[in-house]
XYZ file of C-alpha atoms in Angstrom:
337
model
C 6.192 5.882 3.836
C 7.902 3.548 1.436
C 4.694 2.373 0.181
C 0.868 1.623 -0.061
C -0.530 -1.876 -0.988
C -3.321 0.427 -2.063
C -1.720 3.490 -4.204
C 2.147 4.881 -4.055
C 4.626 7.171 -6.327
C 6.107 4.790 -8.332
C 4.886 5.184 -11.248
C 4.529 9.132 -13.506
C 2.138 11.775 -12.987
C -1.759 11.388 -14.170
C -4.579 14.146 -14.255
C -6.260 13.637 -11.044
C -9.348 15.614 -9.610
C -8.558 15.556 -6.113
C -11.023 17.021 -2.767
C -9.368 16.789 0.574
C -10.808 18.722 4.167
C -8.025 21.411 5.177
C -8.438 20.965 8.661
C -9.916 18.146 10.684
C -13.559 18.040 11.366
C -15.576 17.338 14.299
C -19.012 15.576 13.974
C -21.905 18.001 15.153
C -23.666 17.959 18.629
C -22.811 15.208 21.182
C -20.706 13.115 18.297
C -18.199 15.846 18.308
C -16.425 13.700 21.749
C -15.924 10.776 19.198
C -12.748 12.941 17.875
C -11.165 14.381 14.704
C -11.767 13.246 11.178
C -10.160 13.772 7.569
C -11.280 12.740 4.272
C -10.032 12.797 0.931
C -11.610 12.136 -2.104
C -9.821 11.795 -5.810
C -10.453 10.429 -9.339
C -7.332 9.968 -11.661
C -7.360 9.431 -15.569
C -4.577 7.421 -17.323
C -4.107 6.075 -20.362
C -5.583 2.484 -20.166
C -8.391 2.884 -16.841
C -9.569 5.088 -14.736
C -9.431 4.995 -10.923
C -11.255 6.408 -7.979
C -9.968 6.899 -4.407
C -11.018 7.374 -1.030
C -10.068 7.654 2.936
C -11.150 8.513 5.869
C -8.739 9.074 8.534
C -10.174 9.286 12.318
C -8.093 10.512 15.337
C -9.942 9.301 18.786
C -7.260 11.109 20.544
C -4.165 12.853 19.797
C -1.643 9.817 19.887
C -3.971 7.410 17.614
C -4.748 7.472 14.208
C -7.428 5.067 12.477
C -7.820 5.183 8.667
C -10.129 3.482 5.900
C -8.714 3.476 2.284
C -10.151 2.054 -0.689
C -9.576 2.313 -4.464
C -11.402 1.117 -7.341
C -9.910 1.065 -11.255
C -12.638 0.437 -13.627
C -12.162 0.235 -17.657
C -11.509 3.368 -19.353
C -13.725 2.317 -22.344
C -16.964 2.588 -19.175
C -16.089 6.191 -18.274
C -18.854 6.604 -15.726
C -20.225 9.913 -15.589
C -19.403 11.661 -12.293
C -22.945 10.718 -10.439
C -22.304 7.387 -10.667
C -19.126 7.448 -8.654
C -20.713 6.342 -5.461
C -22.380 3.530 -6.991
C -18.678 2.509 -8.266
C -17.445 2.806 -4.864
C -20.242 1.053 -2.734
C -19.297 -2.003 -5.417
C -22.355 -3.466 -4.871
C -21.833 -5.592 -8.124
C -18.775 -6.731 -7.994
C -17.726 -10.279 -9.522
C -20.975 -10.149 -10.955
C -20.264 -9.489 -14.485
C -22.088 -6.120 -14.894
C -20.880 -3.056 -15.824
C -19.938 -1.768 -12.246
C -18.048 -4.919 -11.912
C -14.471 -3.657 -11.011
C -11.521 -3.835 -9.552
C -11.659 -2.999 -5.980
C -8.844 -2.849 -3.386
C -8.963 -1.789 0.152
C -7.443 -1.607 3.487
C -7.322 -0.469 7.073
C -4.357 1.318 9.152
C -3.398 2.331 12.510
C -0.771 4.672 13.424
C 0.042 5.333 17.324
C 2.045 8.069 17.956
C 4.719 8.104 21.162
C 5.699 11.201 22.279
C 6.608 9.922 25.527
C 10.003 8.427 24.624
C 11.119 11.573 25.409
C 10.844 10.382 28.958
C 13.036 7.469 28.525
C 16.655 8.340 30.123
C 19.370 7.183 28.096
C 17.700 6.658 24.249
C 17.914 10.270 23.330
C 14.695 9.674 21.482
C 12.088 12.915 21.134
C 9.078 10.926 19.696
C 8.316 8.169 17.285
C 5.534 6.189 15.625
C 4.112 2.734 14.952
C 2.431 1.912 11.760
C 0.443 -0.452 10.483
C -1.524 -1.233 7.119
C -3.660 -4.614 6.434
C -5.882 -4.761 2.953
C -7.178 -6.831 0.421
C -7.162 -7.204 -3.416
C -10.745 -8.054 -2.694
C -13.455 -7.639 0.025
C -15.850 -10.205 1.043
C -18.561 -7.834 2.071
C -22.554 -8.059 3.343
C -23.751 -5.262 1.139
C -22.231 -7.242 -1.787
C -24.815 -9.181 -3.836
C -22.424 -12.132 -4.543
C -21.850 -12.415 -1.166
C -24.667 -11.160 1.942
C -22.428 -12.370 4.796
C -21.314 -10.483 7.973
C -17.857 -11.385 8.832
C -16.038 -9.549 12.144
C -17.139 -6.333 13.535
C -17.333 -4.491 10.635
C -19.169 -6.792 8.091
C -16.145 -7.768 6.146
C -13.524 -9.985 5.291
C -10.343 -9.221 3.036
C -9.690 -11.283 0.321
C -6.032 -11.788 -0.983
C -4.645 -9.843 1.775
C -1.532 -8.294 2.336
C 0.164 -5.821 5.044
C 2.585 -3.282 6.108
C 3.964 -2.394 9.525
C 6.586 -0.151 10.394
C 8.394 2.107 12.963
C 9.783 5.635 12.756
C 11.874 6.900 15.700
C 13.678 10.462 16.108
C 16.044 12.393 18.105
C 15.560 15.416 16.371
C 18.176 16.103 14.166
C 18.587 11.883 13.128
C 15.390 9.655 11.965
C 15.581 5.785 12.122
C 12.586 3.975 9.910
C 11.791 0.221 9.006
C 9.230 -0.793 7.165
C 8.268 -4.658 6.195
C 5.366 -5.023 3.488
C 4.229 -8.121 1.926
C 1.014 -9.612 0.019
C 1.890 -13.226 -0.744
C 0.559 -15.189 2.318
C -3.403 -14.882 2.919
C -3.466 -13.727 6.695
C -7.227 -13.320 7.675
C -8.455 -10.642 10.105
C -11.877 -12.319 10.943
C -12.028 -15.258 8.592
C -10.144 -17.863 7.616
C -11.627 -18.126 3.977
C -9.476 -20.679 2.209
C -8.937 -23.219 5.233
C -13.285 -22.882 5.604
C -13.470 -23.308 1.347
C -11.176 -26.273 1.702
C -12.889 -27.956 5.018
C -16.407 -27.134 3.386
C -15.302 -28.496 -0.539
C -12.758 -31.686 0.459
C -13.261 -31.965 4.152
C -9.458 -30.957 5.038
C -8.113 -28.276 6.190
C -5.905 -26.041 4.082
C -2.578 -24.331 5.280
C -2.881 -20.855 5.620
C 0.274 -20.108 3.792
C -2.296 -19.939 0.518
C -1.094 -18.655 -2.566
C -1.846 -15.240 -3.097
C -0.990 -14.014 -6.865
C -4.112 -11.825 -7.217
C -2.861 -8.401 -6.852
C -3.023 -5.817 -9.025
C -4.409 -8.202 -12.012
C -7.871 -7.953 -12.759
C -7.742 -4.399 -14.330
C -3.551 -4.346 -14.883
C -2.668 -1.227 -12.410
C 0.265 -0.177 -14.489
C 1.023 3.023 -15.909
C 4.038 3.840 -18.426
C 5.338 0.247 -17.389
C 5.394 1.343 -13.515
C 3.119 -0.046 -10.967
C 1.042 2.406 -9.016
C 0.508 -0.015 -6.297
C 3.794 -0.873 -4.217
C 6.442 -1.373 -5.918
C 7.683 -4.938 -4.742
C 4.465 -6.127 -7.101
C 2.537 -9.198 -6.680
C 3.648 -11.610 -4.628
C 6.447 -9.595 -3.079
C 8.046 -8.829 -0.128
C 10.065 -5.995 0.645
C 12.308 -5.223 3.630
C 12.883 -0.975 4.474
C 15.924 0.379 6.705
C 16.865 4.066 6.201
C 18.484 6.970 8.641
C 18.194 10.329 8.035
C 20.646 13.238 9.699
C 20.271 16.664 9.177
C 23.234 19.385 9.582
C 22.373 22.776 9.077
C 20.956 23.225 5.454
C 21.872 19.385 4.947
C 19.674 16.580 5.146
C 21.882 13.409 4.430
C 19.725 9.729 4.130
C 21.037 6.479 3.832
C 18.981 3.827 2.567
C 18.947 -0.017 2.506
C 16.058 -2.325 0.674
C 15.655 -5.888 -0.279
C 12.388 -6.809 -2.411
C 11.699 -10.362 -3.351
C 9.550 -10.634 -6.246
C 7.227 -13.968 -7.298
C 6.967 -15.656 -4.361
C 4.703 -18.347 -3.675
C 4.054 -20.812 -0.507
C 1.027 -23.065 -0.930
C -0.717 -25.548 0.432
C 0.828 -27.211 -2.786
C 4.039 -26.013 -2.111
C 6.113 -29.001 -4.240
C 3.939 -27.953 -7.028
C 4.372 -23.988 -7.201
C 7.537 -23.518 -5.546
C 10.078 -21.248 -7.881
C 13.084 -18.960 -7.218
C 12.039 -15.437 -6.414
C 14.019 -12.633 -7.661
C 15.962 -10.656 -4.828
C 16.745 -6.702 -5.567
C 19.253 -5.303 -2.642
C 19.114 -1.689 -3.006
C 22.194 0.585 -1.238
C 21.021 3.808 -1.622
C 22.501 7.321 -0.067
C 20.287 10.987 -0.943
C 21.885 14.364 -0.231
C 19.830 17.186 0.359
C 20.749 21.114 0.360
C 17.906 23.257 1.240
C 18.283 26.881 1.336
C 15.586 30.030 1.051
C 13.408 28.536 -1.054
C 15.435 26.151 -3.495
C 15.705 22.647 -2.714
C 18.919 20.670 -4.450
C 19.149 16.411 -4.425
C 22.162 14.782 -4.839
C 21.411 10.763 -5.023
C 23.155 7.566 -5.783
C 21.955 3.693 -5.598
C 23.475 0.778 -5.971
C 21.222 -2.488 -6.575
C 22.333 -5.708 -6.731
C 19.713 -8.511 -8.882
C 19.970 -11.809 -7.915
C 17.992 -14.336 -10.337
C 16.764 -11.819 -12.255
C 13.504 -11.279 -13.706
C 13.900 -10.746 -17.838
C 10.172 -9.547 -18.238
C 10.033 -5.973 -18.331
C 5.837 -5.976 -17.649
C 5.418 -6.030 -13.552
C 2.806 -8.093 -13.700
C 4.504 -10.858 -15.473
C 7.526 -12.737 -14.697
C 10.391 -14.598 -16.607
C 12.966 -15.325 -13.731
C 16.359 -16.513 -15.069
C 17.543 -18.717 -12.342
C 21.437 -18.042 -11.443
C 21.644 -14.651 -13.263
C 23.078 -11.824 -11.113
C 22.968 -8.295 -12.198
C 24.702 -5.096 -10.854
C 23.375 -1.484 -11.633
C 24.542 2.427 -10.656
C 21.361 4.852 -10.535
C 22.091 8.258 -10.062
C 20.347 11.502 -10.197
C 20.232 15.297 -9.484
C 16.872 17.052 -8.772
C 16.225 20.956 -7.738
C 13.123 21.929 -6.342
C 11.920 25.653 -6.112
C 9.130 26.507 -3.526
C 7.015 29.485 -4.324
């Protein structure tokens, strides 16, 4: 909701070919008891690469959700013509040093629906939802050339990783969410790749806090000095509270964020700590909705704490000790036709 480590809205528009199923699908014959699936397919073009996207979304029954995302930005100078877009995607060359060697990200998620909160005396809840997203910067895959090894059920292992988890509860007319998202600690699913490379190289283990300050770098996913990954960066960590009320043809949401950007724990720590940069965002949205206009009233307040002087996202000049204050405001109207 407040963003993907794979692809969110913070960054402008792009052209974008997009194919999506309307409905869910069933799988034919006996398969069709496995449950409902969605899939969504897009390519964007921007200015500096171009990137391809995919996910498949599978519902085993109504309260669970299972979904497999991955995206891929390749040089814009390679422009693949549009047959060859599976071959980008299966990224059977990658870190090979051809010219389907990209920059592939990817990631799993769960969402479980509960309803039955309803049933809870005394909470005034109607329903809610858990959330979860865990990816990579990079996959250690079998049908990889570079690498031809089957790691946990599904034959992979991500690289780099970083996750998401959040709740969302209701009552109907009020919305409570919290989100936490970060992607500077490696935390493997099936395998523990740095502690093994550092047992099989030196014969020592290596603390799993690893340093993680891959994302988003090998093909630099920025567009018009934005980020179109989430937008805490590279080693970041963000923190998501907001409440939502609605009254009548107002919807009123309060917000409250704190990113930390450049973080870094190591098995080296002495030797790569530094002072992150802290954002604290206060933020309060005011909608009006009526036939079919939509009008947004909006004001934040963030608060910089050792602020970071490079504008580029994927760089970093943190000025230890310097505090900044800043007013955003803005007015949008929407019409629906």
């Amino acid at each position: 909701y407040h963003g993907s480590l794979l692809l969110s809205n913070t960054t402008d528009p792009f052209l974008l070919f997009k194919v999506e199923t309307e409905e869910p699908f069933r799988l034919p014959f006996f398969l069709k008891e496995l449950g409902e699936f969605k899939y969504t397919f897009f390519h964007g073009w921007l200015d500096d690469f171009n990137i391809i996207g995919h996910r498949l979304a599978w519902k085993p029954i109504n309260i669970l959700e299972l979904g497999a995302n991955q995206t891929v930005a390749y040089d814009k100078d390679r422009n693949y013509n549009f047959w060859l877009w599976p071959k980008v995607m299966i990224n059977t060359e990658e870190n090979l040093g051809t010219t389907f060697d990209n920059d592939q990200r990817a990631s799993i998620d769960v969402a479980l629906y509960i309803p039955f909160l309803s049933k809870i005396p005394y909470l005034g809840l109607t329903g809610g939802k858990l959330y979860a997203e865990y990816g990579g910067e990079d996959m250690f895959a079998w049908w990889q050339q570079e690498d031809k090894t089957w790691y946990g059920p599904f034959g992979f292992e991500f690289l780099a990783g970083g996750y998401m988890a959040g709740v969302f509860l209701t009552t109907g007319k009020t919305d409570f969410r919290f989100e936490h998202s970060e992607n500077y600690i490696t935390r493997p699913l099936f395998y523990d790749w740095y502690t093994e490379g550092f047992r099989a190289k030196w014969g020592v283990d290596a603390n799993r806090a690893f340093q993680n300050p891959a994302w988003y770098r090998k093909v630099p996913f920025t567009y018009n000095g934005a980020l179109l990954g989430h937008h805490m960066g590279p080693e970041g960590e963000d923190n998501y509270f907001e409440v939502k009320h609605r009254i009548g043809k107002f919807t009123i949401t309060v917000s409250y964020d704190k990113e930390r950007h450049r973080i870094y724990q190591t098995y080296y720590e002495q030797a790569f700590r530094v002072t992150p940069e802290v954002r604290r965002s206060y933020g309060i949205d005011l909608l009006y909705s009526h036939n079919q206009w939509e009008v947004n009233v909006m004001a934040f307040y963030n608060k910089y704490k050792n602020v970071d002087a490079n504008p580029d996202p994927l760089q970093y000049d943190i000025k230890e000790g310097m505090n900044v204050d800043e007013l955003v405001t803005g007015v949008g109207i929407k019409y629906l036709w």
